[in-house]
Amino acid sequence: MNLYFNNAATSWPKPPSVIDAVRETLEQCTGNPGRSSDNRGLRLLFRTREAISRLFNIKDSSRIIFTCNATHAINMGLKGFLKQGNHVVTTAMEHNAVARPLHALEMSGLITCEVVPCSPVGQLDPQRLRSALQKQKTDLLVINHASNVDGSIQDLALLGSIAGEFGVPMMCDCSQSAGAVPLDVAECNISMMGVPGHKGLQGPTGTGFLYLSPDLELAPLICGGTGSFSEHLTQPETLPDRFESGTLNIHGLAGLKAGIDYILQRGITDIRRHELELIRRTQEGLNRIEDLTLYGPVNPEERLAVFSVTVAGCDVAELCNILESDHALSTRAGLQCSPRAHKTIGTFPGGTLRISPGLFHTTDDIDHMLHCVRMAIKEFQS
Amino acid sequence: MTTQEKVIVLMSSVHETLKMEDALESRSIKFRSVVKPRSLGTDCGIALRIDADDTGRVRAIAGELSCTVYGFFYEINKVWRTFEG
């Protein structure tokens, strides 16, 4: 029985091929990518970029910049792109990975920012977005594709087309959606996309990337050695070198490639179909539990397998502790680094208990989890 | 030693060199990845050594891939010269 229900934070278990890939790169010499007489490491990085390109329909894999995680990628995009006097439109469902850097840039006087409210189930009304873009000349739209709090999914293709109407580049935080739902950067008109490797893409922690569309220019977040252009003191212009100073996490990225290969082989449509089955089972079960409130969209098609719940009279942190200590079931309680999202769905400041099944859960695992939740509530109430 | 049977192709970036490697491998065109000769003024840290007879094919593949060939070079008496093909 798989008792790990915190996949929205980090997916587990990983496909065996991911573990093999990390082990193999540690056991066999890959050298240092770009700083070695052989180029095994460089080839591995290149093939990881190519695999990412296939999954997200990215035409030029040199526009994929490896980072430590999505937060790193988002900071790279925001701080590299935004200039003095720029105006940003964002949503009330953003994770602190977006909200904090934007707040810091606003406090420093560099930018102004408008936060567009979302519905109580976390969805952004396209008309509200249109109004915000009409109101003031906007330089960047920043949108969370899918919420890490209530699992709500935004219609990126529609929002991207609205951004296109106004000529505004759209940055997407795809931390929860990448590897879980089909995602096409061209179809969605995405200009920048921050993605972690350790969630839906099934890779190890410490991996991630920023996708940067060809029409966008950024200033690098960090400068330094790239293994190329060494004769110049200025940072290279070519991509991805310009943004990848310092030795990359080659072992982790080997694992990320294996994770993406797993997704490509299994098929993102099949993965989504499986997730929808788990969503329906979980929703049905949670909705039957007395005193429990489940947040987020009712329609399974409009959400991911990320479930936020509260139970009348129960402290979610205590419930989380009972599940862990008495049932060995891992979940996450609190604000999940997304205070604005909790304000939107009405669960601030107490937060929620978040239950997030993963790719390898079965309906039997879901039934067991539901049983544990029922028992934990009884224990708390008694 | 004159090595005009072998020439070095330099692409405009490491990424394009790796892209070319993949393309050559998939078309069974012989090549070897080498460290860029120090005396060649280019912005790329690695290069590909290919048969001189394959320069035309390599140029065509670069076009297909939208990659930029910085140049083909051969070594004569330890001096690198442009290979006109």
CSV table of C-alpha atoms in Angstrom, one decimal:
chain,number,residue,atom,x,y,z
A,1,MET,CA,0.0,0.0,0.0
A,2,ASN,CA,1.4,3.4,-1.0
A,3,LEU,CA,0.8,5.8,1.9
A,4,TYR,CA,2.5,8.8,0.5
A,5,PHE,CA,-0.1,11.5,-0.4
A,6,ASN,CA,2.1,14.6,-0.7
A,7,ASN,CA,2.8,14.4,-4.4
A,8,ALA,CA,2.0,18.1,-4.9
A,9,ALA,CA,5.2,18.8,-2.9
A,10,THR,CA,7.4,16.1,-4.4
A,11,SER,CA,6.3,13.1,-6.4
A,12,TRP,CA,7.1,9.6,-5.0
A,13,PRO,CA,7.8,6.9,-5.8
A,14,LYS,CA,9.9,7.7,-8.8
A,15,PRO,CA,9.9,5.4,-11.9
A,16,PRO,CA,12.7,2.8,-11.5
A,17,SER,CA,14.4,4.2,-14.6
A,18,VAL,CA,14.9,7.6,-12.8
A,19,ILE,CA,16.8,5.9,-10.0
A,20,ASP,CA,18.8,3.9,-12.5
A,21,ALA,CA,19.7,7.0,-14.4
A,22,VAL,CA,20.9,8.9,-11.4
A,23,ARG,CA,22.9,5.9,-10.2
A,24,GLU,CA,24.4,5.3,-13.6
A,25,THR,CA,25.6,8.9,-13.9
A,26,LEU,CA,27.2,8.6,-10.5
A,27,GLU,CA,28.8,5.3,-11.2
A,28,GLN,CA,29.9,6.0,-14.7
A,29,CYS,CA,32.0,9.1,-15.5
A,30,THR,CA,30.0,11.8,-17.3
A,31,GLY,CA,32.7,14.4,-16.7
A,32,ASN,CA,31.8,18.0,-16.2
A,33,PRO,CA,29.6,19.3,-19.0
A,34,GLY,CA,31.5,21.9,-21.0
A,35,ARG,CA,34.6,21.6,-18.8
A,36,SER,CA,36.0,18.2,-19.9
A,37,SER,CA,37.8,16.6,-22.8
A,38,ASP,CA,34.8,14.3,-23.4
A,39,ASN,CA,31.3,15.6,-23.9
A,40,ARG,CA,29.2,12.9,-22.3
A,41,GLY,CA,27.8,15.4,-19.8
A,42,LEU,CA,27.0,17.9,-22.5
A,43,ARG,CA,25.2,15.2,-24.6
A,44,LEU,CA,23.2,14.2,-21.6
A,45,LEU,CA,22.1,17.8,-21.0
A,46,PHE,CA,21.3,18.2,-24.7
A,47,ARG,CA,19.2,15.1,-24.7
A,48,THR,CA,17.3,16.2,-21.6
A,49,ARG,CA,16.5,19.5,-23.3
A,50,GLU,CA,15.3,17.6,-26.4
A,51,ALA,CA,13.1,15.3,-24.3
A,52,ILE,CA,11.5,18.4,-22.6
A,53,SER,CA,11.0,20.0,-26.0
A,54,ARG,CA,9.0,16.9,-27.2
A,55,LEU,CA,6.8,16.9,-24.1
A,56,PHE,CA,5.9,20.6,-24.3
A,57,ASN,CA,6.1,21.2,-28.1
A,58,ILE,CA,9.1,23.6,-27.8
A,59,LYS,CA,10.6,24.2,-31.2
A,60,ASP,CA,14.1,25.3,-30.1
A,61,SER,CA,15.6,23.3,-27.2
A,62,SER,CA,18.3,25.9,-26.6
A,63,ARG,CA,15.5,28.1,-25.1
A,64,ILE,CA,15.3,25.6,-22.1
A,65,ILE,CA,17.4,26.9,-19.2
A,66,PHE,CA,18.1,24.5,-16.4
A,67,THR,CA,17.5,25.7,-12.9
A,68,CYS,CA,17.4,24.2,-9.4
A,69,ASN,CA,13.6,24.3,-9.2
A,70,ALA,CA,10.6,26.3,-10.4
A,71,THR,CA,11.2,29.1,-7.9
A,72,HIS,CA,14.7,29.6,-9.3
A,73,ALA,CA,13.2,29.6,-12.8
A,74,ILE,CA,10.5,32.1,-12.0
A,75,ASN,CA,12.9,34.4,-10.2
A,76,MET,CA,15.2,34.2,-13.3
A,77,GLY,CA,12.4,35.1,-15.6
A,78,LEU,CA,10.9,37.9,-13.5
A,79,LYS,CA,14.1,39.6,-12.4
A,80,GLY,CA,15.7,39.2,-15.9
A,81,PHE,CA,12.7,40.5,-17.8
A,82,LEU,CA,11.2,43.3,-15.7
A,83,LYS,CA,12.5,46.8,-15.9
A,84,GLN,CA,11.9,50.1,-14.1
A,85,GLY,CA,8.3,51.3,-14.5
A,86,ASN,CA,6.9,48.0,-15.8
A,87,HIS,CA,3.4,46.9,-14.9
A,88,VAL,CA,2.6,43.3,-14.1
A,89,VAL,CA,-0.8,41.6,-13.9
A,90,THR,CA,-1.0,38.4,-11.8
A,91,THR,CA,-3.7,36.3,-10.1
A,92,ALA,CA,-4.9,35.7,-6.5
A,93,MET,CA,-3.9,32.0,-6.8
A,94,GLU,CA,-0.2,32.4,-7.0
A,95,HIS,CA,2.3,30.4,-5.0
A,96,ASN,CA,4.9,32.5,-3.1
A,97,ALA,CA,7.4,31.5,-5.7
A,98,VAL,CA,5.7,34.1,-7.8
A,99,ALA,CA,4.0,36.4,-5.2
A,100,ARG,CA,7.2,37.0,-3.1
A,101,PRO,CA,9.5,38.1,-6.0
A,102,LEU,CA,6.8,40.3,-7.4
A,103,HIS,CA,6.1,41.8,-4.0
A,104,ALA,CA,9.9,42.4,-3.5
A,105,LEU,CA,10.2,44.1,-7.0
A,106,GLU,CA,7.1,46.2,-6.2
A,107,MET,CA,8.5,47.2,-2.8
A,108,SER,CA,11.8,48.2,-4.4
A,109,GLY,CA,9.9,50.6,-6.6
A,110,LEU,CA,10.8,48.8,-9.9
A,111,ILE,CA,7.3,47.7,-10.9
A,112,THR,CA,3.6,48.1,-10.2
A,113,CYS,CA,1.5,45.0,-9.8
A,114,GLU,CA,-2.2,44.2,-10.1
A,115,VAL,CA,-3.6,41.0,-8.5
A,116,VAL,CA,-6.7,39.9,-10.3
A,117,PRO,CA,-9.2,38.1,-7.9
A,118,CYS,CA,-10.3,34.5,-8.7
A,119,SER,CA,-13.5,32.6,-7.9
A,120,PRO,CA,-13.9,30.7,-4.6
A,121,VAL,CA,-12.8,27.6,-6.5
A,122,GLY,CA,-9.7,29.2,-7.7
A,123,GLN,CA,-10.6,30.0,-11.3
A,124,LEU,CA,-9.7,33.2,-13.1
A,125,ASP,CA,-12.6,34.8,-15.0
A,126,PRO,CA,-11.3,35.7,-18.5
A,127,GLN,CA,-13.4,38.9,-18.5
A,128,ARG,CA,-11.7,40.0,-15.3
A,129,LEU,CA,-8.3,39.5,-16.9
A,130,ARG,CA,-9.4,41.4,-20.0
A,131,SER,CA,-10.5,44.3,-17.8
A,132,ALA,CA,-7.2,44.4,-16.0
A,133,LEU,CA,-5.2,44.4,-19.2
A,134,GLN,CA,-7.5,47.1,-20.7
A,135,LYS,CA,-7.1,49.3,-17.6
A,136,GLN,CA,-3.3,49.8,-17.8
A,137,LYS,CA,-0.6,49.1,-20.2
A,138,THR,CA,0.9,45.8,-19.0
A,139,ASP,CA,4.4,44.4,-19.6
A,140,LEU,CA,3.9,40.9,-18.2
A,141,LEU,CA,1.1,38.6,-17.2
A,142,VAL,CA,2.0,36.0,-14.6
A,143,ILE,CA,-0.4,33.0,-14.2
A,144,ASN,CA,-0.4,29.9,-12.1
A,145,HIS,CA,-1.5,27.1,-14.5
A,146,ALA,CA,-2.8,24.8,-11.7
A,147,SER,CA,-3.1,25.5,-8.0
A,148,ASN,CA,-1.0,23.7,-5.4
A,149,VAL,CA,-3.8,24.4,-2.9
A,150,ASP,CA,-7.1,23.3,-4.5
A,151,GLY,CA,-5.9,21.8,-7.8
A,152,SER,CA,-7.9,24.2,-9.9
A,153,ILE,CA,-6.6,24.4,-13.5
A,154,GLN,CA,-6.7,27.7,-15.5
A,155,ASP,CA,-7.6,27.6,-19.2
A,156,LEU,CA,-4.1,28.6,-20.4
A,157,ALA,CA,-5.0,28.5,-24.1
A,158,LEU,CA,-7.8,31.0,-23.6
A,159,LEU,CA,-5.8,33.2,-21.2
A,160,GLY,CA,-2.8,33.1,-23.6
A,161,SER,CA,-4.9,34.2,-26.4
A,162,ILE,CA,-6.2,37.1,-24.4
A,163,ALA,CA,-2.6,38.1,-23.5
A,164,GLY,CA,-1.8,37.9,-27.2
A,165,GLU,CA,-4.7,40.3,-28.0
A,166,PHE,CA,-3.1,42.9,-25.8
A,167,GLY,CA,0.5,42.0,-26.9
A,168,VAL,CA,1.4,41.1,-23.3
A,169,PRO,CA,3.9,38.2,-22.8
A,170,MET,CA,2.6,35.5,-20.5
A,171,MET,CA,4.7,33.8,-17.9
A,172,CYS,CA,3.3,30.5,-16.5
A,173,ASP,CA,4.0,28.8,-13.2
A,174,CYS,CA,3.5,25.2,-14.3
A,175,SER,CA,4.8,23.6,-11.1
A,176,GLN,CA,1.8,21.4,-10.6
A,177,SER,CA,0.6,20.9,-14.1
A,178,ALA,CA,3.8,19.8,-15.9
A,179,GLY,CA,3.7,16.1,-16.4
A,180,ALA,CA,0.1,15.9,-15.2
A,181,VAL,CA,-1.9,17.4,-18.1
A,182,PRO,CA,-1.1,18.0,-21.8
A,183,LEU,CA,0.7,21.3,-22.2
A,184,ASP,CA,1.7,22.9,-25.5
A,185,VAL,CA,3.7,26.2,-25.2
A,186,ALA,CA,2.9,27.2,-28.8
A,187,GLU,CA,-0.8,26.5,-28.5
A,188,CYS,CA,-1.0,28.4,-25.2
A,189,ASN,CA,1.1,31.4,-26.4
A,190,ILE,CA,3.5,31.0,-23.4
A,191,SER,CA,6.4,33.4,-23.3
A,192,MET,CA,8.0,32.0,-20.2
A,193,MET,CA,7.3,28.9,-18.2
A,194,GLY,CA,8.8,27.8,-14.8
A,195,VAL,CA,8.8,24.1,-14.2
A,196,PRO,CA,10.2,21.9,-11.4
A,197,GLY,CA,11.7,18.5,-12.1
A,198,HIS,CA,10.7,16.8,-8.9
A,199,LYS,CA,6.9,16.9,-9.2
A,200,GLY,CA,4.9,15.7,-12.2
A,201,LEU,CA,8.0,15.2,-14.3
A,202,GLN,CA,9.1,12.5,-11.9
A,203,GLY,CA,12.7,13.7,-11.6
A,204,PRO,CA,14.8,14.3,-8.5
A,205,THR,CA,14.7,17.4,-6.4
A,206,GLY,CA,17.2,20.2,-7.3
A,207,THR,CA,16.1,20.1,-10.9
A,208,GLY,CA,13.9,22.4,-13.0
A,209,PHE,CA,13.9,24.7,-15.9
A,210,LEU,CA,12.8,28.0,-17.4
A,211,TYR,CA,11.4,28.0,-21.0
A,212,LEU,CA,12.0,31.3,-22.7
A,213,SER,CA,10.3,32.1,-26.0
A,214,PRO,CA,12.4,33.3,-28.9
A,215,ASP,CA,10.9,36.8,-28.9
A,216,LEU,CA,11.9,37.5,-25.3
A,217,GLU,CA,15.2,38.8,-24.0
A,218,LEU,CA,16.3,38.5,-20.4
A,219,ALA,CA,19.3,39.8,-18.4
A,220,PRO,CA,21.0,36.8,-16.7
A,221,LEU,CA,20.3,36.3,-13.0
A,222,ILE,CA,23.8,35.1,-12.3
A,223,CYS,CA,27.1,35.4,-14.3
A,224,GLY,CA,30.1,33.2,-14.4
A,225,GLY,CA,31.8,30.3,-16.1
A,226,THR,CA,29.8,28.5,-18.8
A,227,GLY,CA,32.5,26.4,-20.4
A,228,SER,CA,32.3,28.5,-23.5
A,229,PHE,CA,33.4,32.0,-24.6
A,230,SER,CA,36.0,31.8,-21.9
A,231,GLU,CA,38.2,34.4,-23.5
A,232,HIS,CA,35.5,37.1,-22.8
A,233,LEU,CA,34.7,38.7,-19.5
A,234,THR,CA,31.2,39.5,-20.7
A,235,GLN,CA,28.4,36.8,-20.3
A,236,PRO,CA,27.8,34.9,-23.6
A,237,GLU,CA,24.9,35.9,-25.8
A,238,THR,CA,24.1,32.3,-27.0
A,239,LEU,CA,21.6,30.2,-25.2
A,240,PRO,CA,21.4,28.3,-23.0
A,241,ASP,CA,25.0,29.3,-21.9
A,242,ARG,CA,23.9,32.9,-21.2
A,243,PHE,CA,21.8,31.7,-18.2
A,244,GLU,CA,23.6,28.6,-17.0
A,245,SER,CA,26.7,29.7,-15.2
A,246,GLY,CA,28.4,27.2,-12.9
A,247,THR,CA,28.3,23.4,-13.0
A,248,LEU,CA,24.8,22.0,-13.4
A,249,ASN,CA,23.3,19.1,-11.5
A,250,ILE,CA,24.1,16.6,-14.1
A,251,HIS,CA,23.1,13.6,-12.0
A,252,GLY,CA,19.7,15.1,-11.1
A,253,LEU,CA,19.1,16.1,-14.8
A,254,ALA,CA,19.9,12.6,-15.9
A,255,GLY,CA,17.1,11.5,-13.6
A,256,LEU,CA,14.8,14.2,-14.9
A,257,LYS,CA,15.4,13.0,-18.5
A,258,ALA,CA,14.5,9.5,-17.4
A,259,GLY,CA,11.3,10.8,-15.8
A,260,ILE,CA,10.3,12.7,-18.9
A,261,ASP,CA,11.1,9.6,-21.1
A,262,TYR,CA,8.8,7.7,-18.8
A,263,ILE,CA,6.0,10.2,-19.4
A,264,LEU,CA,6.6,10.3,-23.1
A,265,GLN,CA,6.5,6.5,-23.3
A,266,ARG,CA,3.4,6.1,-21.2
A,267,GLY,CA,1.7,9.1,-22.8
A,268,ILE,CA,0.5,12.2,-21.1
A,269,THR,CA,-3.1,11.5,-22.2
A,270,ASP,CA,-2.9,8.1,-20.4
A,271,ILE,CA,-1.4,9.8,-17.3
A,272,ARG,CA,-4.3,12.3,-17.2
A,273,ARG,CA,-6.9,9.5,-17.7
A,274,HIS,CA,-5.5,7.7,-14.7
A,275,GLU,CA,-5.4,10.9,-12.7
A,276,LEU,CA,-9.1,11.6,-13.5
A,277,GLU,CA,-10.0,8.1,-12.2
A,278,LEU,CA,-8.2,8.9,-8.9
A,279,ILE,CA,-9.8,12.4,-8.8
A,280,ARG,CA,-13.4,10.9,-9.1
A,281,ARG,CA,-12.7,8.3,-6.5
A,282,THR,CA,-11.2,10.8,-4.1
A,283,GLN,CA,-13.9,13.4,-4.6
A,284,GLU,CA,-16.7,10.8,-4.1
A,285,GLY,CA,-15.1,9.5,-0.9
A,286,LEU,CA,-14.2,12.8,0.6
A,287,ASN,CA,-17.7,14.3,-0.1
A,288,ARG,CA,-19.2,11.4,1.9
A,289,ILE,CA,-17.3,12.3,5.1
A,290,GLU,CA,-19.4,14.1,7.6
A,291,ASP,CA,-18.2,17.6,8.7
A,292,LEU,CA,-15.5,17.6,5.9
A,293,THR,CA,-15.4,20.5,3.3
A,294,LEU,CA,-13.6,19.8,0.0
A,295,TYR,CA,-12.3,22.9,-1.9
A,296,GLY,CA,-11.7,23.5,-5.5
A,297,PRO,CA,-13.7,22.8,-8.7
A,298,VAL,CA,-16.4,20.1,-8.6
A,299,ASN,CA,-15.8,19.1,-12.3
A,300,PRO,CA,-12.9,16.6,-12.3
A,301,GLU,CA,-11.8,18.0,-15.7
A,302,GLU,CA,-11.1,21.4,-14.2
A,303,ARG,CA,-8.8,20.1,-11.5
A,304,LEU,CA,-5.7,18.1,-10.6
A,305,ALA,CA,-5.5,15.4,-8.0
A,306,VAL,CA,-4.7,18.0,-5.3
A,307,PHE,CA,-7.3,18.1,-2.6
A,308,SER,CA,-7.6,20.7,0.1
A,309,VAL,CA,-10.0,19.9,3.0
A,310,THR,CA,-11.0,21.2,6.3
A,311,VAL,CA,-13.1,19.4,9.0
A,312,ALA,CA,-15.4,21.3,11.2
A,313,GLY,CA,-13.9,21.6,14.7
A,314,CYS,CA,-10.6,20.0,13.7
A,315,ASP,CA,-7.2,21.6,13.6
A,316,VAL,CA,-5.7,20.6,10.2
A,317,ALA,CA,-2.2,20.4,11.6
A,318,GLU,CA,-3.4,18.0,14.3
A,319,LEU,CA,-5.2,15.9,11.7
A,320,CYS,CA,-2.1,15.8,9.6
A,321,ASN,CA,-0.1,14.7,12.7
A,322,ILE,CA,-2.6,11.9,13.5
A,323,LEU,CA,-2.5,10.7,9.9
A,324,GLU,CA,1.3,10.6,9.9
A,325,SER,CA,1.8,9.1,13.4
A,326,ASP,CA,-1.1,6.7,13.7
A,327,HIS,CA,-1.6,5.7,10.0
A,328,ALA,CA,1.9,6.4,8.5
A,329,LEU,CA,0.0,8.5,5.8
A,330,SER,CA,1.9,11.5,4.6
A,331,THR,CA,0.0,14.7,3.7
A,332,ARG,CA,0.6,18.4,4.2
A,333,ALA,CA,-1.2,20.9,6.4
A,334,GLY,CA,-1.2,24.7,6.5
A,335,LEU,CA,-1.0,27.4,3.8
A,336,GLN,CA,1.2,25.4,1.4
A,337,CYS,CA,3.2,28.6,0.7
A,338,SER,CA,0.1,30.1,-1.0
A,339,PRO,CA,-1.6,32.6,1.4
A,340,ARG,CA,-3.4,34.4,-1.4
A,341,ALA,CA,-4.9,31.2,-2.7
A,342,HIS,CA,-6.2,30.4,0.8
A,343,LYS,CA,-7.7,33.9,1.0
A,344,THR,CA,-9.4,33.2,-2.3
A,345,ILE,CA,-10.9,29.9,-1.3
A,346,GLY,CA,-11.8,31.2,2.2
A,347,THR,CA,-9.3,29.1,4.3
A,348,PHE,CA,-6.9,31.8,5.5
A,349,PRO,CA,-5.2,31.8,8.0
A,350,GLY,CA,-5.9,28.3,9.3
A,351,GLY,CA,-5.1,26.6,6.0
A,352,THR,CA,-6.1,23.2,4.9
A,353,LEU,CA,-5.1,19.6,5.0
A,354,ARG,CA,-3.8,18.8,1.5
A,355,ILE,CA,-4.0,15.3,0.2
A,356,SER,CA,-2.3,14.8,-3.1
A,357,PRO,CA,-2.2,11.3,-4.8
A,358,GLY,CA,0.4,10.6,-7.4
A,359,LEU,CA,1.0,8.8,-10.7
A,360,PHE,CA,1.5,5.3,-9.1
A,361,HIS,CA,-1.5,5.3,-6.7
A,362,THR,CA,-4.3,2.9,-7.4
A,363,THR,CA,-8.0,3.2,-6.5
A,364,ASP,CA,-7.3,0.7,-3.6
A,365,ASP,CA,-4.7,3.2,-2.3
A,366,ILE,CA,-7.3,5.9,-2.5
A,367,ASP,CA,-9.9,3.8,-0.6
A,368,HIS,CA,-7.3,3.1,2.1
A,369,MET,CA,-6.4,6.8,2.3
A,370,LEU,CA,-10.1,7.7,2.7
A,371,HIS,CA,-10.4,5.1,5.5
A,372,CYS,CA,-7.4,6.6,7.3
A,373,VAL,CA,-8.9,10.1,7.0
A,374,ARG,CA,-12.2,8.9,8.5
A,375,MET,CA,-10.4,7.2,11.3
A,376,ALA,CA,-8.1,10.3,12.0
A,377,ILE,CA,-11.2,12.5,12.3
A,378,LYS,CA,-12.8,10.1,14.7
A,379,GLU,CA,-9.6,10.0,16.8
A,380,PHE,CA,-9.4,13.8,16.8
A,381,GLN,CA,-13.1,14.1,17.8
A,382,SER,CA,-12.8,11.5,20.5
B,1,MET,CA,51.2,16.5,-40.8
B,2,THR,CA,48.7,17.5,-43.3
B,3,THR,CA,45.2,16.2,-42.4
B,4,GLN,CA,43.0,17.4,-45.3
B,5,GLU,CA,41.2,14.0,-45.2
B,6,LYS,CA,39.9,15.2,-41.9
B,7,VAL,CA,38.5,18.7,-41.2
B,8,ILE,CA,37.1,20.3,-38.2
B,9,VAL,CA,33.7,21.9,-38.3
B,10,LEU,CA,32.9,24.7,-35.8
B,11,MET,CA,29.3,25.6,-35.1
B,12,SER,CA,28.2,28.9,-33.6
B,13,SER,CA,27.4,27.4,-30.1
B,14,VAL,CA,27.9,24.3,-28.0
B,15,HIS,CA,24.1,23.7,-28.3
B,16,GLU,CA,24.3,23.7,-32.1
B,17,THR,CA,27.3,21.4,-32.0
B,18,LEU,CA,25.4,18.9,-30.0
B,19,LYS,CA,22.4,19.2,-32.3
B,20,MET,CA,24.7,18.5,-35.2
B,21,GLU,CA,26.2,15.5,-33.4
B,22,ASP,CA,22.8,14.0,-33.0
B,23,ALA,CA,22.0,14.7,-36.7
B,24,LEU,CA,25.2,13.1,-37.9
B,25,GLU,CA,24.7,10.1,-35.7
B,26,SER,CA,21.2,9.5,-37.0
B,27,ARG,CA,22.5,9.8,-40.6
B,28,SER,CA,25.5,7.5,-39.9
B,29,ILE,CA,28.0,10.2,-40.9
B,30,LYS,CA,31.3,9.5,-39.1
B,31,PHE,CA,32.5,12.2,-36.7
B,32,ARG,CA,34.4,12.7,-33.6
B,33,SER,CA,33.8,15.3,-30.9
B,34,VAL,CA,37.0,17.2,-30.1
B,35,VAL,CA,38.0,20.2,-28.0
B,36,LYS,CA,38.1,23.3,-30.1
B,37,PRO,CA,41.7,24.0,-31.3
B,38,ARG,CA,43.0,27.0,-29.3
B,39,SER,CA,44.2,28.9,-32.3
B,40,LEU,CA,40.7,29.0,-33.9
B,41,GLY,CA,38.9,32.1,-33.0
B,42,THR,CA,35.4,31.0,-32.3
B,43,ASP,CA,33.0,31.2,-29.4
B,44,CYS,CA,32.5,27.4,-29.1
B,45,GLY,CA,34.3,25.1,-26.8
B,46,ILE,CA,33.8,21.9,-28.7
B,47,ALA,CA,34.1,21.0,-32.4
B,48,LEU,CA,33.4,18.1,-34.7
B,49,ARG,CA,36.1,16.3,-36.7
B,50,ILE,CA,34.6,14.9,-39.9
B,51,ASP,CA,35.8,13.4,-43.2
B,52,ALA,CA,36.6,16.2,-45.7
B,53,ASP,CA,34.3,14.5,-48.2
B,54,ASP,CA,31.3,15.1,-45.8
B,55,THR,CA,31.5,18.9,-45.6
B,56,GLY,CA,28.8,19.3,-48.2
B,57,ARG,CA,26.4,17.0,-46.4
B,58,VAL,CA,27.2,18.7,-43.1
B,59,ARG,CA,26.5,22.1,-44.5
B,60,ALA,CA,23.2,20.9,-45.9
B,61,ILE,CA,22.2,19.3,-42.6
B,62,ALA,CA,23.1,22.6,-40.8
B,63,GLY,CA,20.7,24.4,-43.1
B,64,GLU,CA,18.0,21.9,-42.4
B,65,LEU,CA,18.5,22.4,-38.6
B,66,SER,CA,18.7,26.2,-38.9
B,67,CYS,CA,22.2,25.9,-37.4
B,68,THR,CA,25.1,28.2,-38.2
B,69,VAL,CA,28.4,26.7,-39.4
B,70,TYR,CA,31.2,29.0,-38.2
B,71,GLY,CA,33.6,27.3,-40.6
B,72,PHE,CA,35.5,24.2,-41.8
B,73,PHE,CA,39.2,24.1,-41.0
B,74,TYR,CA,42.1,21.8,-41.7
B,75,GLU,CA,45.6,21.7,-40.1
B,76,ILE,CA,48.8,22.0,-42.1
B,77,ASN,CA,52.1,22.3,-40.4
B,78,LYS,CA,50.3,23.0,-37.1
B,79,VAL,CA,48.5,26.0,-38.6
B,80,TRP,CA,44.7,25.9,-39.0
B,81,ARG,CA,43.4,27.1,-42.3
B,82,THR,CA,39.9,27.5,-43.7
B,83,PHE,CA,38.8,24.5,-45.7
B,84,GLU,CA,37.0,25.7,-48.9
B,85,GLY,CA,35.8,22.2,-49.8
